[in-house]
GROMACS .gro file of C-alpha atoms in nm:
model
  331
    1MET     CA    1   0.046   0.008  -0.006
    2SER     CA    2   0.132   0.335  -0.033
    3SER     CA    3   0.290   0.548   0.218
    4SER     CA    4   0.207   0.901   0.270
    5VAL     CA    5   0.576   0.958   0.333
    6LYS     CA    6   0.769   0.769   0.056
    7CYS     CA    7   0.561   0.919  -0.250
    8LYS     CA    8   0.499   1.246  -0.374
    9PHE     CA    9   0.109   1.382  -0.375
   10ARG     CA   10  -0.037   1.590  -0.687
   11LYS     CA   11  -0.339   1.816  -0.590
   12GLU     CA   12  -0.643   1.817  -0.862
   13GLU     CA   13  -1.039   1.965  -0.887
   14VAL     CA   14  -1.274   1.663  -1.076
   15ASN     CA   15  -1.638   1.787  -1.069
   16LYS     CA   16  -1.565   2.025  -0.829
   17THR     CA   17  -1.444   1.824  -0.558
   18LEU     CA   18  -1.021   1.857  -0.509
   19TRP     CA   19  -0.839   1.487  -0.537
   20GLU     CA   20  -0.444   1.492  -0.440
   21ILE     CA   21  -0.328   1.170  -0.486
   22PRO     CA   22   0.048   1.070  -0.591
   23LEU     CA   23   0.141   1.145  -0.899
   24ARG     CA   24   0.230   0.803  -1.004
   25TYR     CA   25  -0.228   0.816  -1.094
   26ALA     CA   26  -0.212   1.052  -1.389
   27SER     CA   27  -0.424   1.136  -1.654
   28LEU     CA   28  -0.762   1.156  -1.384
   29ARG     CA   29  -1.135   1.149  -1.618
   30LEU     CA   30  -1.458   1.092  -1.425
   31VAL     CA   31  -1.654   0.783  -1.492
   32GLY     CA   32  -1.958   0.891  -1.258
   33SER     CA   33  -2.015   0.978  -0.855
   34GLY     CA   34  -2.311   0.808  -0.639
   35ALA     CA   35  -2.389   0.852  -0.286
   36TYR     CA   36  -2.107   0.710  -0.133
   37GLY     CA   37  -1.821   0.916  -0.350
   38SER     CA   38  -1.700   0.963  -0.694
   39VAL     CA   39  -1.480   0.721  -0.919
   40CYS     CA   40  -1.218   0.888  -1.130
   41SER     CA   41  -1.031   0.615  -1.435
   42ALA     CA   42  -0.607   0.691  -1.446
   43ILE     CA   43  -0.288   0.591  -1.587
   44ASP     CA   44  -0.062   0.374  -1.348
   45LEU     CA   45   0.223   0.504  -1.516
   46LYS     CA   46   0.451   0.293  -1.258
   47THR     CA   47   0.282  -0.053  -1.400
   48GLY     CA   48   0.147   0.107  -1.740
   49GLU     CA   49  -0.251  -0.021  -1.625
   50LYS     CA   50  -0.541   0.195  -1.643
   51VAL     CA   51  -0.710   0.191  -1.299
   52ALA     CA   52  -1.029   0.285  -1.058
   53ILE     CA   53  -0.963   0.519  -0.795
   54LYS     CA   54  -1.290   0.558  -0.573
   55LYS     CA   55  -1.282   0.852  -0.293
   56LEU     CA   56  -1.527   0.789  -0.072
   57SER     CA   57  -1.769   1.026   0.079
   58ARG     CA   58  -1.661   1.165   0.357
   59PRO     CA   59  -1.596   0.873   0.516
   60PHE     CA   60  -1.538   1.007   0.886
   61GLN     CA   61  -1.852   1.203   0.932
   62SER     CA   62  -2.037   0.969   1.088
   63GLU     CA   63  -1.970   0.672   1.294
   64ILE     CA   64  -2.213   0.527   1.101
   65PHE     CA   65  -2.017   0.637   0.766
   66ALA     CA   66  -1.667   0.576   0.900
   67LYS     CA   67  -1.801   0.178   0.974
   68ARG     CA   68  -1.901   0.156   0.599
   69ALA     CA   69  -1.590   0.277   0.468
   70PHE     CA   70  -1.447   0.037   0.760
   71ARG     CA   71  -1.634  -0.268   0.608
   72GLU     CA   72  -1.608  -0.116   0.215
   73LEU     CA   73  -1.191  -0.147   0.263
   74ILE     CA   74  -1.160  -0.449   0.458
   75LEU     CA   75  -1.400  -0.652   0.150
   76LEU     CA   76  -1.221  -0.538  -0.115
   77LYS     CA   77  -0.878  -0.620   0.079
   78HIS     CA   78  -0.927  -1.017   0.157
   79MET     CA   79  -1.170  -1.031  -0.240
   80ASN     CA   80  -0.877  -1.217  -0.447
   81HIS     CA   81  -1.027  -1.350  -0.736
   82GLU     CA   82  -1.054  -1.268  -1.105
   83ASN     CA   83  -1.437  -1.285  -1.112
   84VAL     CA   84  -1.497  -0.970  -0.810
   85ILE     CA   85  -1.341  -0.630  -0.809
   86GLY     CA   86  -1.080  -0.665  -0.511
   87LEU     CA   87  -0.782  -0.405  -0.430
   88LEU     CA   88  -0.434  -0.290  -0.588
   89ASN     CA   89  -0.394  -0.066  -0.372
   90VAL     CA   90  -0.486   0.221  -0.049
   91PHE     CA   91  -0.347   0.609   0.000
   92THR     CA   92  -0.420   0.860   0.182
   93SER     CA   93  -0.244   1.244   0.176
   94ALA     CA   94  -0.239   1.244   0.533
   95THR     CA   95   0.054   1.307   0.720
   96SER     CA   96  -0.116   1.267   1.090
   97PHE     CA   97  -0.416   1.196   1.286
   98ASN     CA   98  -0.559   1.442   1.239
   99ASP     CA   99  -0.529   1.558   0.908
  100PHE     CA  100  -0.624   1.169   0.826
  101HIS     CA  101  -0.993   1.324   0.684
  102ASN     CA  102  -0.993   1.122   0.397
  103PHE     CA  103  -0.857   0.771   0.182
  104TYR     CA  104  -0.897   0.676  -0.152
  105LEU     CA  105  -0.902   0.299  -0.303
  106VAL     CA  106  -0.744   0.159  -0.616
  107MET     CA  107  -0.916  -0.137  -0.820
  108PRO     CA  108  -0.921  -0.245  -1.145
  109TYR     CA  109  -1.090  -0.070  -1.424
  110MET     CA  110  -1.366  -0.182  -1.623
  111GLN     CA  111  -1.538  -0.006  -1.906
  112ILE     CA  112  -1.878  -0.025  -1.872
  113ASP     CA  113  -2.152  -0.272  -1.694
  114LEU     CA  114  -2.371  -0.540  -1.744
  115GLN     CA  115  -2.682  -0.336  -1.770
  116LYS     CA  116  -2.549  -0.138  -2.060
  117ILE     CA  117  -2.486  -0.421  -2.250
  118MET     CA  118  -2.822  -0.597  -2.217
  119GLY     CA  119  -2.961  -0.391  -2.414
  120HIS     CA  120  -2.754  -0.513  -2.692
  121HIS     CA  121  -2.771  -0.877  -2.965
  122LEU     CA  122  -2.536  -1.107  -2.743
  123SER     CA  123  -2.440  -1.426  -2.924
  124GLU     CA  124  -2.486  -1.724  -2.764
  125ASP     CA  125  -2.133  -1.784  -2.650
  126LYS     CA  126  -2.152  -1.484  -2.433
  127VAL     CA  127  -2.450  -1.546  -2.312
  128GLN     CA  128  -2.298  -1.868  -2.112
  129TYR     CA  129  -1.913  -1.696  -2.104
  130LEU     CA  130  -2.101  -1.436  -1.858
  131VAL     CA  131  -2.300  -1.592  -1.688
  132TYR     CA  132  -2.058  -1.848  -1.624
  133GLN     CA  133  -1.797  -1.572  -1.488
  134MET     CA  134  -2.112  -1.481  -1.239
  135LEU     CA  135  -2.170  -1.797  -1.059
  136CYS     CA  136  -1.762  -1.840  -1.054
  137GLY     CA  137  -1.753  -1.463  -0.890
  138LEU     CA  138  -2.037  -1.615  -0.680
  139LYS     CA  139  -1.925  -1.906  -0.530
  140TYR     CA  140  -1.603  -1.724  -0.421
  141ILE     CA  141  -1.807  -1.495  -0.224
  142HIS     CA  142  -2.009  -1.731  -0.038
  143ALA     CA  143  -1.753  -1.911  -0.007
  144ALA     CA  144  -1.554  -1.607   0.212
  145GLY     CA  145  -1.933  -1.619   0.409
  146ILE     CA  146  -2.046  -1.321   0.241
  147ILE     CA  147  -2.355  -1.225   0.071
  148HIS     CA  148  -2.322  -0.982  -0.153
  149ARG     CA  149  -2.710  -0.813  -0.104
  150ASP     CA  150  -2.725  -0.535  -0.414
  151LEU     CA  151  -2.655  -0.794  -0.736
  152LYS     CA  152  -2.765  -0.698  -1.018
  153PRO     CA  153  -2.700  -0.583  -1.389
  154GLY     CA  154  -2.587  -0.190  -1.307
  155ASN     CA  155  -2.337  -0.369  -1.007
  156LEU     CA  156  -2.077  -0.635  -1.232
  157ALA     CA  157  -1.861  -0.452  -1.443
  158VAL     CA  158  -1.747  -0.585  -1.828
  159ASN     CA  159  -1.423  -0.492  -2.010
  160GLU     CA  160  -1.416  -0.497  -2.359
  161ASP     CA  161  -1.267  -0.846  -2.315
  162CYS     CA  162  -1.600  -0.979  -2.243
  163GLU     CA  163  -1.474  -1.011  -1.870
  164LEU     CA  164  -1.686  -0.968  -1.558
  165LYS     CA  165  -1.635  -0.905  -1.253
  166ALA     CA  166  -1.842  -0.809  -0.964
  167LYS     CA  167  -1.829  -0.508  -0.760
  168LYS     CA  168  -2.056  -0.303  -0.481
  169TYR     CA  169  -1.945  -0.439  -0.206
  170ILE     CA  170  -2.125  -0.126   0.010
  171GLN     CA  171  -2.454  -0.376   0.071
  172SER     CA  172  -2.252  -0.695   0.122
  173LEU     CA  173  -2.275  -0.818   0.482
  174PRO     CA  174  -2.120  -1.204   0.672
  175LYS     CA  175  -2.372  -1.477   0.684
  176ILE     CA  176  -2.423  -1.411   1.049
  177PRO     CA  177  -2.670  -1.752   1.278
  178LYS     CA  178  -2.922  -1.567   1.408
  179LYS     CA  179  -2.845  -1.563   1.808
  180GLU     CA  180  -2.517  -1.468   1.727
  181PHE     CA  181  -2.675  -1.115   1.590
  182PRO     CA  182  -2.760  -0.947   1.851
  183LEU     CA  183  -2.363  -0.995   1.981
  184LEU     CA  184  -2.142  -0.907   1.733
  185PHE     CA  185  -2.412  -0.608   1.698
  186PRO     CA  186  -2.497  -0.420   2.019
  187ASN     CA  187  -2.647  -0.151   1.804
  188ALA     CA  188  -2.750  -0.265   1.443
  189SER     CA  189  -3.015  -0.043   1.461
  190ASP     CA  190  -2.778   0.177   1.295
  191LEU     CA  191  -2.757  -0.084   0.983
  192GLY     CA  192  -3.081   0.031   0.828
  193LYS     CA  193  -2.892   0.367   0.745
  194LEU     CA  194  -2.635   0.183   0.515
  195SER     CA  195  -2.901   0.073   0.293
  196THR     CA  196  -2.941   0.211  -0.078
  197HIS     CA  197  -3.297   0.152   0.017
  198ASP     CA  198  -3.319   0.304   0.346
  199LYS     CA  199  -3.440  -0.014   0.456
  200ARG     CA  200  -3.545  -0.033   0.839
  201PHE     CA  201  -3.342  -0.274   1.093
  202GLY     CA  202  -3.644  -0.486   1.146
  203GLU     CA  203  -3.586  -0.584   0.731
  204ILE     CA  204  -3.206  -0.618   0.794
  205GLU     CA  205  -3.210  -0.765   1.068
  206ASP     CA  206  -3.434  -1.068   0.955
  207ALA     CA  207  -3.234  -1.108   0.560
  208VAL     CA  208  -2.909  -1.177   0.739
  209SER     CA  209  -3.018  -1.382   1.005
  210GLN     CA  210  -3.172  -1.687   0.760
  211GLU     CA  211  -3.021  -1.968   0.698
  212GLU     CA  212  -2.744  -1.977   0.478
  213THR     CA  213  -2.869  -2.163   0.194
  214ILE     CA  214  -3.229  -2.009   0.197
  215ASP     CA  215  -3.009  -1.703   0.136
  216SER     CA  216  -2.727  -1.870  -0.126
  217LEU     CA  217  -3.042  -1.951  -0.317
  218SER     CA  218  -3.151  -1.704  -0.336
  219ARG     CA  219  -2.903  -1.523  -0.428
  220ILE     CA  220  -2.897  -1.810  -0.745
  221ASP     CA  221  -3.216  -1.717  -0.789
  222SER     CA  222  -3.200  -1.423  -0.885
  223LEU     CA  223  -2.887  -1.445  -1.077
  224GLU     CA  224  -3.072  -1.707  -1.303
  225LYS     CA  225  -3.365  -1.358  -1.331
  226GLN     CA  226  -3.029  -1.182  -1.528
  227THR     CA  227  -2.945  -1.495  -1.698
  228GLN     CA  228  -3.322  -1.525  -1.849
  229GLU     CA  229  -3.251  -1.124  -1.943
  230LEU     CA  230  -2.940  -1.232  -2.107
  231LYS     CA  231  -3.094  -1.495  -2.348
  232LEU     CA  232  -3.386  -1.307  -2.456
  233LYS     CA  233  -3.159  -1.051  -2.625
  234LEU     CA  234  -3.056  -1.390  -2.884
  235ASP     CA  235  -3.211  -1.391  -3.151
  236ASP     CA  236  -3.495  -1.623  -3.268
  237LEU     CA  237  -3.267  -1.858  -3.485
  238GLU     CA  238  -3.031  -1.930  -3.242
  239ASN     CA  239  -3.197  -1.987  -3.007
  240ARG     CA  240  -3.359  -2.264  -3.146
  241SER     CA  241  -3.244  -2.548  -3.205
  242ARG     CA  242  -3.105  -2.719  -3.570
  243ARG     CA  243  -3.531  -2.866  -3.575
  244ASN     CA  244  -3.693  -2.614  -3.510
  245ASN     CA  245  -3.513  -2.392  -3.760
  246LEU     CA  246  -3.547  -2.678  -3.954
  247ARG     CA  247  -3.953  -2.656  -3.910
  248PHE     CA  248  -3.907  -2.294  -3.933
  249ILE     CA  249  -3.841  -2.281  -4.295
  250ASN     CA  250  -4.046  -2.554  -4.429
  251ILE     CA  251  -3.816  -2.889  -4.407
  252PRO     CA  252  -3.967  -3.184  -4.475
  253ASP     CA  253  -3.903  -3.382  -4.218
  254SER     CA  254  -3.725  -3.695  -4.366
  255TYR     CA  255  -3.479  -3.442  -4.462
  256GLN     CA  256  -3.422  -3.316  -4.072
  257ASN     CA  257  -3.093  -3.596  -4.027
  258ASP     CA  258  -2.962  -3.477  -4.340
  259SER     CA  259  -2.718  -3.201  -4.291
  260LEU     CA  260  -2.777  -2.902  -4.454
  261TYR     CA  261  -2.557  -2.839  -4.740
  262ALA     CA  262  -2.654  -3.228  -4.837
  263LEU     CA  263  -2.978  -3.092  -4.837
  264ILE     CA  264  -3.004  -2.853  -4.991
  265SER     CA  265  -2.766  -3.047  -5.273
  266LYS     CA  266  -2.985  -3.289  -5.336
  267THR     CA  267  -3.333  -3.033  -5.326
  268ILE     CA  268  -3.195  -2.804  -5.575
  269PRO     CA  269  -3.114  -3.046  -5.829
  270LEU     CA  270  -3.424  -3.190  -5.810
  271LYS     CA  271  -3.625  -2.886  -5.793
  272LEU     CA  272  -3.423  -2.853  -6.145
  273GLY     CA  273  -3.559  -3.150  -6.285
  274LEU     CA  274  -3.153  -3.203  -6.367
  275PRO     CA  275  -3.034  -3.547  -6.419
  276GLN     CA  276  -2.938  -3.813  -6.149
  277GLU     CA  277  -2.568  -3.736  -6.210
  278CYS     CA  278  -2.597  -3.363  -6.111
  279TYR     CA  279  -2.675  -3.439  -5.761
  280ASN     CA  280  -2.325  -3.494  -5.663
  281VAL     CA  281  -2.258  -3.178  -5.768
  282LYS     CA  282  -2.115  -2.865  -5.601
  283ILE     CA  283  -2.383  -2.621  -5.542
  284GLU     CA  284  -2.149  -2.338  -5.722
  285ARG     CA  285  -2.120  -2.506  -6.019
  286LEU     CA  286  -2.482  -2.587  -6.060
  287HIS     CA  287  -2.633  -2.296  -6.345
  288ARG     CA  288  -2.316  -2.463  -6.582
  289ILE     CA  289  -2.500  -2.776  -6.601
  290GLY     CA  290  -2.847  -2.917  -6.743
  291PRO     CA  291  -2.992  -2.833  -7.067
  292PRO     CA  292  -2.926  -2.526  -7.217
  293LYS     CA  293  -3.185  -2.269  -7.135
  294ILE     CA  294  -3.471  -2.203  -7.346
  295LEU     CA  295  -3.550  -1.795  -7.394
  296HIS     CA  296  -3.959  -1.756  -7.381
  297PRO     CA  297  -4.108  -1.654  -7.682
  298MET     CA  298  -4.344  -1.406  -7.499
  299ARG     CA  299  -4.250  -1.012  -7.530
  300PRO     CA  300  -4.119  -0.856  -7.164
  301ARG     CA  301  -4.411  -0.637  -7.189
  302ALA     CA  302  -4.672  -0.907  -7.219
  303VAL     CA  303  -4.502  -1.157  -7.018
  304ILE     CA  304  -4.540  -0.868  -6.773
  305VAL     CA  305  -4.884  -0.805  -6.861
  306LYS     CA  306  -4.966  -1.213  -6.788
  307TYR     CA  307  -4.892  -1.137  -6.406
  308LEU     CA  308  -5.100  -0.903  -6.344
  309ASP     CA  309  -5.386  -0.947  -6.208
  310TYR     CA  310  -5.820  -0.838  -6.355
  311CYS     CA  311  -5.816  -0.545  -6.208
  312ASP     CA  312  -5.489  -0.395  -6.298
  313LYS     CA  313  -5.516  -0.562  -6.660
  314ASN     CA  314  -5.847  -0.341  -6.709
  315ARG     CA  315  -5.653   0.004  -6.541
  316LEU     CA  316  -5.371  -0.028  -6.824
  317PHE     CA  317  -5.655  -0.173  -7.117
  318GLN     CA  318  -5.822   0.183  -7.043
  319ALA     CA  319  -5.508   0.366  -6.999
  320TYR     CA  320  -5.438   0.278  -7.346
  321LYS     CA  321  -5.716   0.369  -7.481
  322LYS     CA  322  -5.630   0.774  -7.390
  323THR     CA  323  -5.324   0.800  -7.545
  324THR     CA  324  -5.156   0.589  -7.841
  325TYR     CA  325  -4.682   0.577  -7.788
  326THR     CA  326  -4.442   0.571  -8.030
  327ARG     CA  327  -4.070   0.486  -7.967
  328SER     CA  328  -3.979   0.868  -7.972
  329GLY     CA  329  -4.234   0.959  -7.739
  330ARG     CA  330  -4.553   1.025  -7.637
  331LYS     CA  331  -4.856   1.178  -7.890
   0.00000   0.00000   0.00000
């Protein structure tokens, strides 16, 4: 972790907020802000990688704010999994306890979240890969005895390589047996103020004190709903099986056991009335096989009129009676 003694800091104003960061972090750009702080992207000159730096909003304003900041720091520090956001660095410019008013968290930078890409068409392979990563991250979190209480697409970060990481541990709470809850949290009535949705203590206590199996199943159920939403973004033909695809284009059942290429290779010569020896010819050469094409004796204009219905024929005939045409133009 960074030390205020070993590194030099610089001051920079971002979105009317003063940031004090080490010189190793350059190109500070605001990514987003919320009730608990602001996040900026930056380039780590030491590693050359792009990182996300979070400045907590008044972390020591009250005991509640301090507990929230401490919980987020501890959770990020101990999360070490490729599908879970972890902590890369933490620093402060303070040199004494009395000056210690802010600190910054450095995390891996992820371009967007899952909510922003769900409006686009996703291939089935990408959906499977995203769901697999969600399950891996969720399993790791549960194995650590943590419940992510705000699991949703907006809290699942994704980068350009389709790599996914779970984030927003401010809503995470440990799995605690009901009988141990009052002992570990004697002032637990304040926990209701920590929730994004401003839940009361009774709701928080009931949720936290549930059996571990029920809590885990509820997280899986939430994940299953997100998976279903992702699948709805697939194209119709990608969702159908091969048999259903063939039925969709009205292919006879007798051909459904053949490959689609073999099916077309047999069907086209049959429909064109070509001899049997043409069946094994590549489709690209079918236009060169068979007797020469016989031109229709009727003129193009007569062919067009032939396919007009009665109303169109009558309208065309009435227009013809009113005027005559020559090669040079209208008379």
